[in-house]
Short mmCIF file of C-alpha atoms in Angstrom, two decimals:
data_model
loop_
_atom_site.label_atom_id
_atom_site.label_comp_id
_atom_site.label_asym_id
_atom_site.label_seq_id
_atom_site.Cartn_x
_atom_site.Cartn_y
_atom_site.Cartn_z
CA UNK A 1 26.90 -0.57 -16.59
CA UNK A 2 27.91 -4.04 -17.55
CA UNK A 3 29.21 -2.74 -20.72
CA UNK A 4 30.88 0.95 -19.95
CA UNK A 5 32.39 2.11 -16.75
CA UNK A 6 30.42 4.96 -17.16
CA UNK A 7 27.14 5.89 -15.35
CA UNK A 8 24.38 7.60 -15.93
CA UNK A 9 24.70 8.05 -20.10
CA UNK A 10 21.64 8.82 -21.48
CA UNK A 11 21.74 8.00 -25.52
CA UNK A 12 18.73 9.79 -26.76
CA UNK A 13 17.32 9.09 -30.45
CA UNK A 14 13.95 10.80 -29.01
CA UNK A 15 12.46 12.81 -26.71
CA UNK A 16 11.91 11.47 -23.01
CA UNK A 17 8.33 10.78 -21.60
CA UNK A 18 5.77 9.67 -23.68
CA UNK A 19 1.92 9.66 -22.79
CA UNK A 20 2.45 12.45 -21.00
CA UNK A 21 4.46 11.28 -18.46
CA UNK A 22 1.74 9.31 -16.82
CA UNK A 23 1.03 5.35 -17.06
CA UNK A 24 -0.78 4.21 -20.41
CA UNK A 25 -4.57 3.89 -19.72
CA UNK A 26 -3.92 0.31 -21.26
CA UNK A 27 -1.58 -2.69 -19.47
CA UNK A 28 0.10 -5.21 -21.18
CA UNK A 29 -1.90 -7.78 -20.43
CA UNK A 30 -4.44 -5.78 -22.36
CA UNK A 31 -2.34 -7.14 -25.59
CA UNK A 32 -4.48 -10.61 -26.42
CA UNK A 33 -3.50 -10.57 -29.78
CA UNK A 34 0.09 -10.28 -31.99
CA UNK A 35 1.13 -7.49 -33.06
CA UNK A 36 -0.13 -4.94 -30.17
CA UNK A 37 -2.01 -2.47 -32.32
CA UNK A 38 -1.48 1.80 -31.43
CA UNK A 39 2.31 1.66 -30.05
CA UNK A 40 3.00 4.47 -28.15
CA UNK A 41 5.39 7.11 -29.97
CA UNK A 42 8.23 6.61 -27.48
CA UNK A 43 10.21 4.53 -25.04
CA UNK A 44 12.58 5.08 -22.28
CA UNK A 45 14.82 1.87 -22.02
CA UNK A 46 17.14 1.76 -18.55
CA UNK A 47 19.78 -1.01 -20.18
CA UNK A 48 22.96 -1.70 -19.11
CA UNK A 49 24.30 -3.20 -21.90
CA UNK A 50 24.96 -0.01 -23.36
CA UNK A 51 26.42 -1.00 -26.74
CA UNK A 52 24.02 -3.38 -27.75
CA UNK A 53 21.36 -0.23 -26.76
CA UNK A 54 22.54 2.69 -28.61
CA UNK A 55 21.99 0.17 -31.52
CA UNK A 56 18.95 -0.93 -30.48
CA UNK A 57 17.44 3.08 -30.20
CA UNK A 58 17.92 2.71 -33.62
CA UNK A 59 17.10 -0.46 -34.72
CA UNK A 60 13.65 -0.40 -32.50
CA UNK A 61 13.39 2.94 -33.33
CA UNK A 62 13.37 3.23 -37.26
CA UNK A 63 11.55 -0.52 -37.19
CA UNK A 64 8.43 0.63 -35.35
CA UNK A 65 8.24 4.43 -35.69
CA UNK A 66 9.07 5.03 -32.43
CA UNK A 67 11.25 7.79 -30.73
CA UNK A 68 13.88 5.31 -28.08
CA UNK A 69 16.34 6.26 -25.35
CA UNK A 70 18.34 4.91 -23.19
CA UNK A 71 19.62 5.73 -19.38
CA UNK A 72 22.98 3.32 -18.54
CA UNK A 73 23.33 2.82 -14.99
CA UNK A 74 25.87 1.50 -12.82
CA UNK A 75 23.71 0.02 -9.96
CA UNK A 76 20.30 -1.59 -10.23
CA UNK A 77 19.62 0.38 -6.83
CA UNK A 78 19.04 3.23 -9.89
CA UNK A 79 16.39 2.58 -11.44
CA UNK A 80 14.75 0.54 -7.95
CA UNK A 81 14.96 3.79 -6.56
CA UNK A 82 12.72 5.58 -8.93
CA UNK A 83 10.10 2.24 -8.91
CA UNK A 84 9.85 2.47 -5.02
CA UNK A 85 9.46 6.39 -5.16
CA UNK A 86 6.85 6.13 -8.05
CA UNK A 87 7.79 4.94 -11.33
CA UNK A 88 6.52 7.86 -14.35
CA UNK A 89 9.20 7.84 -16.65
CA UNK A 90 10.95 4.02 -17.06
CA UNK A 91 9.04 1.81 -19.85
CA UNK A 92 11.63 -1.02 -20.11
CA UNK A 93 14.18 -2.40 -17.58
CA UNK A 94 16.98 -4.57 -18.18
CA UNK A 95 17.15 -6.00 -14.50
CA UNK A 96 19.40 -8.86 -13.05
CA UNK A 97 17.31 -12.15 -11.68
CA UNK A 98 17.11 -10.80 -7.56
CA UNK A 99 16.24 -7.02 -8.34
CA UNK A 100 13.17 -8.83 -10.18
CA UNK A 101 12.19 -10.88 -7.31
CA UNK A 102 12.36 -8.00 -5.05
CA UNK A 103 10.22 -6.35 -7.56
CA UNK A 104 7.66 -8.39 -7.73
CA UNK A 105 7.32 -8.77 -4.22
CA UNK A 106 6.46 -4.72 -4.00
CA UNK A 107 4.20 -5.64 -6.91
CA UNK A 108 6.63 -2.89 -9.42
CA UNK A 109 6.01 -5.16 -12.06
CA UNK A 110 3.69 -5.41 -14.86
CA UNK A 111 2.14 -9.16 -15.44
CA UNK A 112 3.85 -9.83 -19.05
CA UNK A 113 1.45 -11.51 -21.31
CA UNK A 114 4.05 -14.32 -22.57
CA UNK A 115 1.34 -16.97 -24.03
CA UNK A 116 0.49 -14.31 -27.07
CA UNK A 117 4.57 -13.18 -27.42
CA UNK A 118 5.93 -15.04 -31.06
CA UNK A 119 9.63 -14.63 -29.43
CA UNK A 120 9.00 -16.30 -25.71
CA UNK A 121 9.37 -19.76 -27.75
CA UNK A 122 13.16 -18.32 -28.63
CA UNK A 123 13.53 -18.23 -24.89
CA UNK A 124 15.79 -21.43 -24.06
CA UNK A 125 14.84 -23.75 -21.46
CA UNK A 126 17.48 -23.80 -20.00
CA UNK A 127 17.03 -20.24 -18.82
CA UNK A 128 13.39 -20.14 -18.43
CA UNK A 129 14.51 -22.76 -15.67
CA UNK A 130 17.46 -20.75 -14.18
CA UNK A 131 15.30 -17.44 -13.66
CA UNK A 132 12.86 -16.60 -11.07
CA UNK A 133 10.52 -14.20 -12.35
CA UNK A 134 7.04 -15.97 -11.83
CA UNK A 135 4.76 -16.05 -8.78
CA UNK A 136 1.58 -17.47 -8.41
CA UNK A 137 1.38 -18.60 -12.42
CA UNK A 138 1.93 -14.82 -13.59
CA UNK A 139 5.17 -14.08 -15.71
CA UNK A 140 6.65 -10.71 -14.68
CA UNK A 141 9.77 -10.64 -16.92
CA UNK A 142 11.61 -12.27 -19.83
CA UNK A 143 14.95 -13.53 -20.02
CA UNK A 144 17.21 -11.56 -21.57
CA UNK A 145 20.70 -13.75 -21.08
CA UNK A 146 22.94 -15.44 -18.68
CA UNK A 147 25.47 -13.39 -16.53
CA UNK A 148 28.56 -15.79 -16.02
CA UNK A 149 31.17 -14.62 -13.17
CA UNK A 150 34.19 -16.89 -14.31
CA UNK A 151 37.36 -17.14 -13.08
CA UNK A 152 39.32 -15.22 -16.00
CA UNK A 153 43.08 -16.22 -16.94
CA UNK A 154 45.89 -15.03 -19.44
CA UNK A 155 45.60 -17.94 -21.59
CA UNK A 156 49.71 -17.35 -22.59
CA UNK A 157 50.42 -17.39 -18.68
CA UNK A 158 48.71 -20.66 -18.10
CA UNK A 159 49.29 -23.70 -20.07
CA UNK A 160 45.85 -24.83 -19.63
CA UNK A 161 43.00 -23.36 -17.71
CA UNK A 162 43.65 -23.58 -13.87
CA UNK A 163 40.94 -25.88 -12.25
CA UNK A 164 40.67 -24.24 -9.03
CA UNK A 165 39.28 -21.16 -7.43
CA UNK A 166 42.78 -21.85 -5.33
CA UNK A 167 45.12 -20.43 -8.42
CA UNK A 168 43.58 -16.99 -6.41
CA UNK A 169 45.55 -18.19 -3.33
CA UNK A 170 48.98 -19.77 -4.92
CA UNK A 171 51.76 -17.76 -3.99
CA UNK A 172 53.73 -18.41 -7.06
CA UNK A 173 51.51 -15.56 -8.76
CA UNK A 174 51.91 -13.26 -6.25
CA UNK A 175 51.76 -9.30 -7.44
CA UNK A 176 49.66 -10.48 -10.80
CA UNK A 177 46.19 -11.52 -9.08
CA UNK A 178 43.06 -9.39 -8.44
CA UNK A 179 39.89 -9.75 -6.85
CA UNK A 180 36.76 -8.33 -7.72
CA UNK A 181 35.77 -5.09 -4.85
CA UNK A 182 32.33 -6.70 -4.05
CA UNK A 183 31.36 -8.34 -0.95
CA UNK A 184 29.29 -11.07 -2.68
CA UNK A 185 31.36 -12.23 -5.08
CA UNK A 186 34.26 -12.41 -3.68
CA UNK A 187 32.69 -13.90 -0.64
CA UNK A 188 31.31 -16.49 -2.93
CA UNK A 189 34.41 -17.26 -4.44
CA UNK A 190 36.40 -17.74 -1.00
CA UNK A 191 33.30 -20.02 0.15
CA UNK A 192 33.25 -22.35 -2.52
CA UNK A 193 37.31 -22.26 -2.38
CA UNK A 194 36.92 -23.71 1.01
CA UNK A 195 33.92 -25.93 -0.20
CA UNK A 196 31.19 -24.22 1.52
CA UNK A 197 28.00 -23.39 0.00
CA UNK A 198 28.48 -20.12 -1.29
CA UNK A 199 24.60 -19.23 -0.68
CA UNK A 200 24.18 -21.04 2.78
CA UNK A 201 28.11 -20.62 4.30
CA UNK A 202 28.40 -22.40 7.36
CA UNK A 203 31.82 -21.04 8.34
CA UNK A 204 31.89 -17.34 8.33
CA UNK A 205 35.37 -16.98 10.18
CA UNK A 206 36.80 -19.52 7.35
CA UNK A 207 35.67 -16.91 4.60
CA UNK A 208 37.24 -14.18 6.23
CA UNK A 209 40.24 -16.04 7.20
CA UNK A 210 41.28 -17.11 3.69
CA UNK A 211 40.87 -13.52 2.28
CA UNK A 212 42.80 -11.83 4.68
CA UNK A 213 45.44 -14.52 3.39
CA UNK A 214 44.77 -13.69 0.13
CA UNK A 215 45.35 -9.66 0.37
CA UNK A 216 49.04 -9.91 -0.07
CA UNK A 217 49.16 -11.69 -3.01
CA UNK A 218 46.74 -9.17 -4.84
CA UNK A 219 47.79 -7.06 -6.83
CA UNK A 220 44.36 -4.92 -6.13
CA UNK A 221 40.73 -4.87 -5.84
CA UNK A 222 39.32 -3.82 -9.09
CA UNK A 223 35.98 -1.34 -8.77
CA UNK A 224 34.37 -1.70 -12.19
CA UNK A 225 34.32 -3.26 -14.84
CA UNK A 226 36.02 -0.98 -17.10
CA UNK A 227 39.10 -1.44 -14.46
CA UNK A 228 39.02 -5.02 -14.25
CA UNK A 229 38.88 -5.94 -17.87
CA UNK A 230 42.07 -2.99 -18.08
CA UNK A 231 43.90 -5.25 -15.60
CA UNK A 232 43.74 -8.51 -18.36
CA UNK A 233 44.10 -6.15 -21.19
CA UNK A 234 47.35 -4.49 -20.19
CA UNK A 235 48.22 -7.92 -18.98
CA UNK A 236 49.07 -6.18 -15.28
CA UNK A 237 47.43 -9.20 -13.84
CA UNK A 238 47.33 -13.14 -15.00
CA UNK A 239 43.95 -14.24 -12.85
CA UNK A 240 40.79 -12.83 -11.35
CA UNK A 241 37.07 -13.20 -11.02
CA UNK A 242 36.10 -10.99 -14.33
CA UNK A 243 32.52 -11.32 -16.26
CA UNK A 244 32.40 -13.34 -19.37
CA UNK A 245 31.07 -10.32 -21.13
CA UNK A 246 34.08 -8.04 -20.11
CA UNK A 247 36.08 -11.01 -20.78
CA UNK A 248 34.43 -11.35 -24.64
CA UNK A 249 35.46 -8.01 -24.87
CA UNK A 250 38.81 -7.76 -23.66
CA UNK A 251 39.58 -11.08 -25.84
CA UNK A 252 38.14 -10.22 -29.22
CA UNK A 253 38.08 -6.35 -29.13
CA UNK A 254 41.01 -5.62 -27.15
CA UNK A 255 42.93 -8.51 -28.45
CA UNK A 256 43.89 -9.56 -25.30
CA UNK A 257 45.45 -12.89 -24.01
CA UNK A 258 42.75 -13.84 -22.18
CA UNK A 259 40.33 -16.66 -21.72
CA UNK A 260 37.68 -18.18 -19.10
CA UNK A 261 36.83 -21.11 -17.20
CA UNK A 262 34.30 -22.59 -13.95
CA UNK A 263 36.81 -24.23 -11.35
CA UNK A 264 36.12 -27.43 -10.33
CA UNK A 265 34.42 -25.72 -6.94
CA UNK A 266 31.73 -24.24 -9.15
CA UNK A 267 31.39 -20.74 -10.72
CA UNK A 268 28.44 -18.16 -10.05
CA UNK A 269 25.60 -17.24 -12.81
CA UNK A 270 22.31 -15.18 -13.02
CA UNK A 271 20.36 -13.84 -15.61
CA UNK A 272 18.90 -10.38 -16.50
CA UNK A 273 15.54 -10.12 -17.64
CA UNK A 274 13.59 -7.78 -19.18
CA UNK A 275 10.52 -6.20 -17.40
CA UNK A 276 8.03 -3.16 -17.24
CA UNK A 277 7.73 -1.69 -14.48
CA UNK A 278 4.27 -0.23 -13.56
CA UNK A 279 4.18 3.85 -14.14
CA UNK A 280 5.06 2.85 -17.63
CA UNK A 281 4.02 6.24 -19.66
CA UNK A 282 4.69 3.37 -23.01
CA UNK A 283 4.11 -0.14 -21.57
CA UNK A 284 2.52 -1.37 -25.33
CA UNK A 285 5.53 0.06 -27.08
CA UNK A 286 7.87 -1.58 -24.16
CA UNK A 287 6.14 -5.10 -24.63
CA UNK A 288 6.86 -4.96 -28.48
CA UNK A 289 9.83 -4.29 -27.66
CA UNK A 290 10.57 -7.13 -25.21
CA UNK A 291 9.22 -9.63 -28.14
CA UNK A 292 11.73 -7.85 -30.70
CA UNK A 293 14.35 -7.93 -28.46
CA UNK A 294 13.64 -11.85 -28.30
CA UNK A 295 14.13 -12.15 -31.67
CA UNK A 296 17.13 -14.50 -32.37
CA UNK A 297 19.01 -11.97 -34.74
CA UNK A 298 18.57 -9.20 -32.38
CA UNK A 299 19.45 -11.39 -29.22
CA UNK A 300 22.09 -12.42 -31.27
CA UNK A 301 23.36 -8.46 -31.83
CA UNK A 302 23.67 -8.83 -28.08
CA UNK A 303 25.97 -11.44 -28.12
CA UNK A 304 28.43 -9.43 -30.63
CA UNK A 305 28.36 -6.05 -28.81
CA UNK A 306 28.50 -7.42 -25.44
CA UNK A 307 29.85 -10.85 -25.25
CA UNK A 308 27.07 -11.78 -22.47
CA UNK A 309 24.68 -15.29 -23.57
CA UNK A 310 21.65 -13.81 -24.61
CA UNK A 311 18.78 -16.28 -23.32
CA UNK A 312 17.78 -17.41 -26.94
CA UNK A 313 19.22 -20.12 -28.98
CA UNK A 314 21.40 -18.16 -31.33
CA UNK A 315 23.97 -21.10 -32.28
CA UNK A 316 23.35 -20.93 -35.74
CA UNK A 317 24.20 -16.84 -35.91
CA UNK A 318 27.61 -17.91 -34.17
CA UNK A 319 31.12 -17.58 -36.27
CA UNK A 320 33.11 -21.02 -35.08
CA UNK A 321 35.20 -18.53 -32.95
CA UNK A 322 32.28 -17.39 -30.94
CA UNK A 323 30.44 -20.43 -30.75
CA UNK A 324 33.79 -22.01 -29.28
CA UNK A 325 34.27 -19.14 -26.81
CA UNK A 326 30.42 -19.36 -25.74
CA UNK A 327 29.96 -22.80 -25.48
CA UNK A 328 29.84 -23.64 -21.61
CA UNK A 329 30.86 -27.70 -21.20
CA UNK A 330 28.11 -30.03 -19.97
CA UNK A 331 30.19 -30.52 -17.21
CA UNK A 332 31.03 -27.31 -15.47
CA UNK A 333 29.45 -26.54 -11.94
CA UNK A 334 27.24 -23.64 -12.28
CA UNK A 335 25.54 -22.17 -8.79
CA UNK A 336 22.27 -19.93 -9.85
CA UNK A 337 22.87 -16.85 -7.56
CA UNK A 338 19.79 -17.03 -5.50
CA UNK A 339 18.97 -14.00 -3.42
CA UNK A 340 21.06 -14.39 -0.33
CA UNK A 341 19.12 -14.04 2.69
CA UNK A 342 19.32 -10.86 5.19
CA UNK A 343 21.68 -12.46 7.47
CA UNK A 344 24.08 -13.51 4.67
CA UNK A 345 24.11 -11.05 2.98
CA UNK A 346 25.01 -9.04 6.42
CA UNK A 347 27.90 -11.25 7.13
CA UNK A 348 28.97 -11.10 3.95
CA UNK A 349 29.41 -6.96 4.22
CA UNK A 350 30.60 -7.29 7.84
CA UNK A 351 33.70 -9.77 6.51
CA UNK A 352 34.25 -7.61 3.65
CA UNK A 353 34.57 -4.64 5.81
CA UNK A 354 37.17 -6.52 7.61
CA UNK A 355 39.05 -7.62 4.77
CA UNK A 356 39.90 -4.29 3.37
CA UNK A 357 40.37 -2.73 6.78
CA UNK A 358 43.28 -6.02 7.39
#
């Protein structure tokens, strides 16, 4: 889960299943007119944001008359699992940007009738750009808000925010650094470190080199994200890749020193999106809920529980606090983390691999 450590929680307001366990005799694309008329009675949400679900379940739930829950899980290979095995139980997925493109490409996905939605206008352009969840002029998810992977800092440490990914590497903080345990990212970061495209690397040796440097100065490789936001929190550690929603949470719920910031080499986004995947026993009662959950004072409950930008405009729910924490400069290099191709993504395990065996 993005927002608990913990897998596999199922927060239940209702009973599972709903048309009998089978797909809907209608689609969503059936829905040519707002509101959908004859919700289903139930819906089985797989969210990661876990906080901002289990008050959703009730929210949705009391709203619209209908019975929610909610499976957390810890991977999307979860819930892509149970799509590519034959999907009979999942109404609504909260999926991150290259799960969605895989999922489309196995044709998972339920077409999402967006023209007749009142809440895709609260969608921002700016994400409706980032994303990738259309092919061939059919919409197959909606945005539900920008994943930021920041470099994090203890804002009492630092005088002002370091600029480079190379704080990661400067043996002055040696003992009080971390690095996140996931081939990717912390591929990515040692790429654009060494000002190399951190989707299209042309120096795989360099990558590796520079982490194996970087190992002693750790003080360790943090799992999940329940351990890496503990590592800012109990201020065992001054600087680390760490998501802007852990680091939301550790700031303004944990009340820890801590604040974030996009090096000058660029810092790594994506989005998650909503979809429905096909097997949907509730796919009109999953749509409504898509809309609602597009709704700015709902997107913006997401914001407060979770810390994560939700992918509507909700500025003008923001306390000045939040709206300075949130507010990503003009300036800052963001990459959009595009699915990394086979052989990357390959190299990227075979260096990692290496690194922790060093």
């Amino acid at each position: 889960m993005q927002g608990a450590a913990a897998a596999g929680i199922t927060a239940a307001a209702g009973c599972l299943g709903g048309g009998g366990g089978g797909e809907s005799d209608r689609v969503p694309t059936d829905v040519e007119e707002w509101p959908p008329e004859n919700l289903e009675s139930n819906l089985n949400m797989w969210n990661w944001y876990d906080s901002w679900a289990e008050w959703a379940i009730d929210a949705f739930g009391d709203e619209f008359d209908v019975q929610v829950s909610n499976t957390g899980f810890s991977s999307p290979d979860q819930w892509y699992s149970q799509l590519e095995a034959g999907n009979s139980e999942i109404d609504n997925i909260a999926a991150t940007t290259n799960w969605v493109e895989r999922s489309i490409e196995n044709d998972f996905l339920h077409e999402i009738p967006v023209d007749v939605m009142p809440a895709w206008e609260n969608i921002t352009d700016r994400i409706k750009e980032a994303s990738s969840y259309q092919q061939d002029g059919k919409t197959y998810a909606v945005p539900e808000s920008l994943v930021l992977y920041p470099l994090t800092y203890n804002d009492e440490y630092f005088d002002s925010a370091p600029t480079s990914w190379g704080v990661l590497w400067d043996d002055q903080h040696e003992g009080n650094l971390c690095m996140w345990d996931n081939a990717t990212v912390s591929c990515q970061i040692a790429a654009m470190y060494t000002g190399q495209d951190p989707i299209q690397p042309d120096d795989f040796k360099e990558i590796e080199e520079v982490l194996v440097q970087q190992k002693p100065l750790l003080q360790t490789y943090w799992g999940d994200y329940q351990q890496g936001m503990s590592l800012f929190v109990n201020e065992d550690v001054v600087a680390g890749p760490l998501t802007m929603g852990r680091t939301y949470t550790a700031r303004f719920q944990e009340g820890a020193p801590v604040h974030y910031t996009a090096p000058d080499e660029g810092a790594m986004y994506t989005s998650d999106l909503f979809v429905i995947p096909k097997g949907s026993p509730n796919p009109i009662a999953s749509l409504q809920f898509t809309n609602w959950a597009s709704e700015t004072e709902n997107a913006a409950k997401l914001f407060e529980t979770m810390g994560y930008q939700p992918a509507v405009d909700i500025s003008d729910e923001l306390s000045q606090e939040d709206a300075e924490f949130t507010n990503w400069p003009d300036d800052w290099n963001l990459i959009f983390s595009e699915t990394l191709s086979d052989e990357v993504r390959s190299r990227y395990d075979e260096i990692w691999t290496a690194v922790k065996a060093a």
